[in-house]
Amino acid sequence: MSLSKKVFFLSEAYKLHGLPGFIRTLAAGIRYKNCKRLILVALSNPRRIEKAITASKNHDFHFATPNELREMKEIDEYQIADIDIERVEKDIARCLVQWDGDKLTGYAWVWVSKLAYIDDGVYLTLPDDAIYNYKALTLPEYRGLAFQGLRHLKLLELLKGEGVNRLFGFVDHFNIRSLQGVKKSGYSPVGELVIRKTNNQVTSKLKLQTDFWPGKPI
């Protein structure tokens, strides 16, 4: 992580939690210097978000087709890349879109494979009933309405027939705002992964909660 990004996250910690939050984040940064520390989270017990349900009464939720993503790619604000379209074409990933008429409110991406890519050289095998929610976006006009949390619920509804009951993700421990966001969406910590890269080698240390992983991932 770049120095500028660390400074940004420290300032965010101070804004959100004052001096104690700043000190905790700084201490964690010193302790995990030259490491990437990721908090593994899962949505196992989704809750209804009445505010978002009411605000999205006439919205359309569906998995985007490759052609739809190509049209979306023409709008820079939507942040769609060629690799995203390719992944959908090859059934590597799916993108749940939420449309308010002809206006995109946002989307949530899931990785179809149970082998979740975490970082270069680091993968985790997920439980059979979990899927990796690896990327999301809410357009500025629609922020503050809890739509991201609602899209998580919609994902579980749409994927229930495929045996999916839980969503998995991870957040960098420095990113206090994102940690708060996933907590508001109903996610809970299920583990921690520390990745260290030195001299062209990658080492990792993994802590897991057995109620999410009945057996250790590969």
XYZ file of C-alpha atoms in Angstrom:
218
model
C 0.000 0.000 0.000
C 1.334 3.437 -0.930
C 2.231 6.024 1.699
C -0.447 8.417 0.393
C -3.110 5.731 0.810
C -1.986 4.976 4.359
C -2.140 8.685 5.226
C -5.645 8.840 3.747
C -6.834 5.874 5.830
C -5.282 7.358 8.971
C -7.145 10.619 8.374
C -10.356 8.624 7.852
C -9.782 6.809 11.154
C -9.376 10.154 12.912
C -12.551 11.583 11.330
C -14.622 8.545 12.229
C -13.232 7.591 15.644
C -11.158 10.542 16.849
C -7.730 10.238 18.434
C -8.275 6.699 19.868
C -9.173 5.388 16.399
C -6.189 7.168 14.876
C -3.830 5.632 17.461
C -5.272 2.111 16.996
C -4.909 2.331 13.230
C -1.390 3.753 13.470
C -0.341 1.007 15.908
C -1.746 -1.673 13.585
C 0.130 -0.095 10.684
C 3.410 -0.265 12.616
C 2.754 -3.841 13.755
C 1.959 -5.012 10.214
C 4.566 -2.952 8.408
C 5.367 -4.347 4.936
C 2.344 -6.643 5.217
C -1.154 -6.729 3.828
C -3.622 -7.548 6.602
C -7.090 -8.479 5.409
C -10.189 -8.930 7.551
C -12.263 -11.803 6.127
C -16.005 -11.186 6.429
C -19.194 -13.080 5.625
C -22.885 -12.293 5.395
C -24.530 -15.318 6.987
C -27.648 -13.790 8.565
C -28.988 -11.117 6.185
C -31.501 -8.636 7.545
C -34.166 -6.669 5.732
C -33.354 -3.015 5.071
C -36.733 -1.325 5.006
C -35.414 2.063 3.891
C -33.712 0.546 0.858
C -36.669 -1.721 0.034
C -39.047 1.248 0.000
C -36.698 3.447 -2.067
C -36.177 0.697 -4.650
C -39.831 -0.270 -5.053
C -39.807 0.181 -8.845
C -36.179 -0.786 -9.478
C -35.049 -3.687 -11.649
C -32.493 -6.189 -10.307
C -30.921 -8.780 -12.621
C -27.618 -10.307 -13.675
C -26.117 -8.311 -16.519
C -25.457 -9.917 -19.904
C -22.165 -9.369 -21.768
C -23.939 -7.066 -24.247
C -25.417 -5.004 -21.424
C -21.969 -4.656 -19.848
C -20.534 -3.509 -23.197
C -23.096 -0.705 -23.283
C -22.311 0.190 -19.670
C -18.582 0.270 -20.472
C -19.206 3.342 -22.673
C -19.970 5.338 -19.511
C -16.753 5.922 -17.556
C -18.599 6.441 -14.272
C -19.779 2.826 -14.353
C -16.176 1.540 -14.186
C -16.662 -1.519 -16.397
C -13.514 -3.012 -17.961
C -12.975 -5.473 -20.805
C -11.845 -8.112 -18.305
C -15.212 -7.803 -16.527
C -17.084 -8.575 -19.737
C -14.764 -11.473 -20.511
C -15.340 -12.982 -17.070
C -19.117 -12.921 -17.570
C -18.786 -14.439 -21.048
C -16.725 -17.304 -19.609
C -19.031 -17.709 -16.577
C -16.189 -16.820 -14.232
C -18.144 -13.989 -12.617
C -21.616 -12.442 -12.523
C -22.699 -8.839 -12.092
C -25.964 -8.001 -10.334
C -27.149 -4.614 -11.603
C -29.804 -2.378 -10.085
C -31.574 -0.013 -12.489
C -33.830 2.907 -11.608
C -35.519 3.214 -14.988
C -32.636 3.935 -17.379
C -30.313 5.064 -14.571
C -27.855 2.683 -12.930
C -27.883 2.886 -9.135
C -25.005 0.417 -8.737
C -23.908 -3.189 -8.944
C -22.386 -6.103 -7.034
C -20.033 -8.718 -8.527
C -19.663 -12.344 -7.448
C -16.979 -14.863 -8.360
C -18.569 -18.100 -9.578
C -15.694 -20.425 -8.605
C -15.381 -21.624 -5.016
C -11.644 -20.876 -5.296
C -11.519 -17.187 -4.345
C -8.603 -15.079 -5.583
C -7.370 -12.944 -2.684
C -3.972 -11.699 -3.890
C -1.208 -12.812 -6.225
C -0.316 -16.333 -5.105
C -3.050 -16.468 -2.439
C -6.392 -18.256 -2.903
C -9.032 -19.597 -0.510
C -11.481 -22.419 -1.100
C -14.918 -21.346 0.131
C -17.568 -23.492 1.808
C -20.077 -25.036 -0.620
C -22.851 -22.630 0.383
C -20.783 -19.416 0.100
C -19.892 -17.189 -2.854
C -17.242 -14.474 -3.142
C -18.623 -10.913 -3.444
C -15.483 -9.242 -4.769
C -16.457 -5.868 -6.215
C -19.256 -3.336 -5.823
C -20.275 0.185 -6.770
C -23.019 2.622 -5.816
C -23.378 5.750 -7.934
C -23.007 9.025 -5.953
C -26.638 10.040 -6.486
C -27.824 6.885 -4.721
C -25.430 6.708 -1.790
C -26.821 6.800 1.727
C -29.883 4.687 0.839
C -28.391 1.330 1.906
C -28.661 0.005 -1.655
C -25.421 -1.945 -1.407
C -26.803 -3.929 1.491
C -30.020 -4.470 -0.451
C -28.081 -5.810 -3.440
C -26.431 -8.319 -1.123
C -29.884 -9.554 -0.112
C -30.933 -9.751 -3.757
C -27.807 -11.770 -4.565
C -28.728 -14.338 -1.938
C -32.322 -14.466 -3.194
C -31.236 -15.030 -6.805
C -28.549 -17.592 -5.918
C -30.532 -19.539 -3.323
C -31.591 -22.096 -5.936
C -27.895 -22.851 -6.532
C -27.321 -23.646 -2.864
C -25.783 -20.267 -1.954
C -26.721 -18.991 1.517
C -23.750 -16.782 2.412
C -21.583 -14.084 0.880
C -17.840 -13.865 1.492
C -15.530 -10.862 1.143
C -12.538 -9.148 2.687
C -11.472 -5.633 3.628
C -8.023 -4.164 4.249
C -7.700 -3.503 7.984
C -6.672 0.096 7.243
C -9.929 0.825 5.417
C -12.055 1.841 8.409
C -14.900 3.260 6.305
C -15.281 0.045 4.302
C -15.151 -2.022 7.492
C -18.009 0.071 8.853
C -19.890 -0.278 5.578
C -19.773 -4.079 5.493
C -20.769 -4.179 9.159
C -23.836 -2.050 8.405
C -24.698 -4.454 5.589
C -24.760 -7.306 8.107
C -21.332 -8.849 7.501
C -19.394 -10.339 10.410
C -15.656 -11.155 10.709
C -14.866 -14.828 10.022
C -11.085 -14.700 9.861
C -7.921 -12.760 9.201
C -5.216 -13.115 6.577
C -1.780 -11.495 6.748
C 0.275 -11.535 3.537
C 3.958 -10.642 3.437
C 5.974 -10.283 0.241
C 9.774 -10.245 0.567
C 12.588 -11.168 -1.816
C 10.186 -12.466 -4.484
C 8.519 -14.752 -1.950
C 4.951 -14.689 -0.645
C 4.130 -15.931 2.858
C 0.754 -15.826 4.553
C -0.742 -16.419 7.986
C -4.389 -17.382 8.156
C -6.799 -17.382 11.106
C -10.266 -18.866 10.616
C -13.515 -19.193 12.518
C -14.645 -22.800 12.351
C -18.358 -21.879 12.293
C -17.831 -20.440 8.798
C -15.220 -22.955 7.606
C -16.052 -26.439 8.917
C -12.690 -27.511 7.459
C -9.589 -25.527 6.591
C -9.522 -24.077 3.075
C -6.891 -25.233 0.590
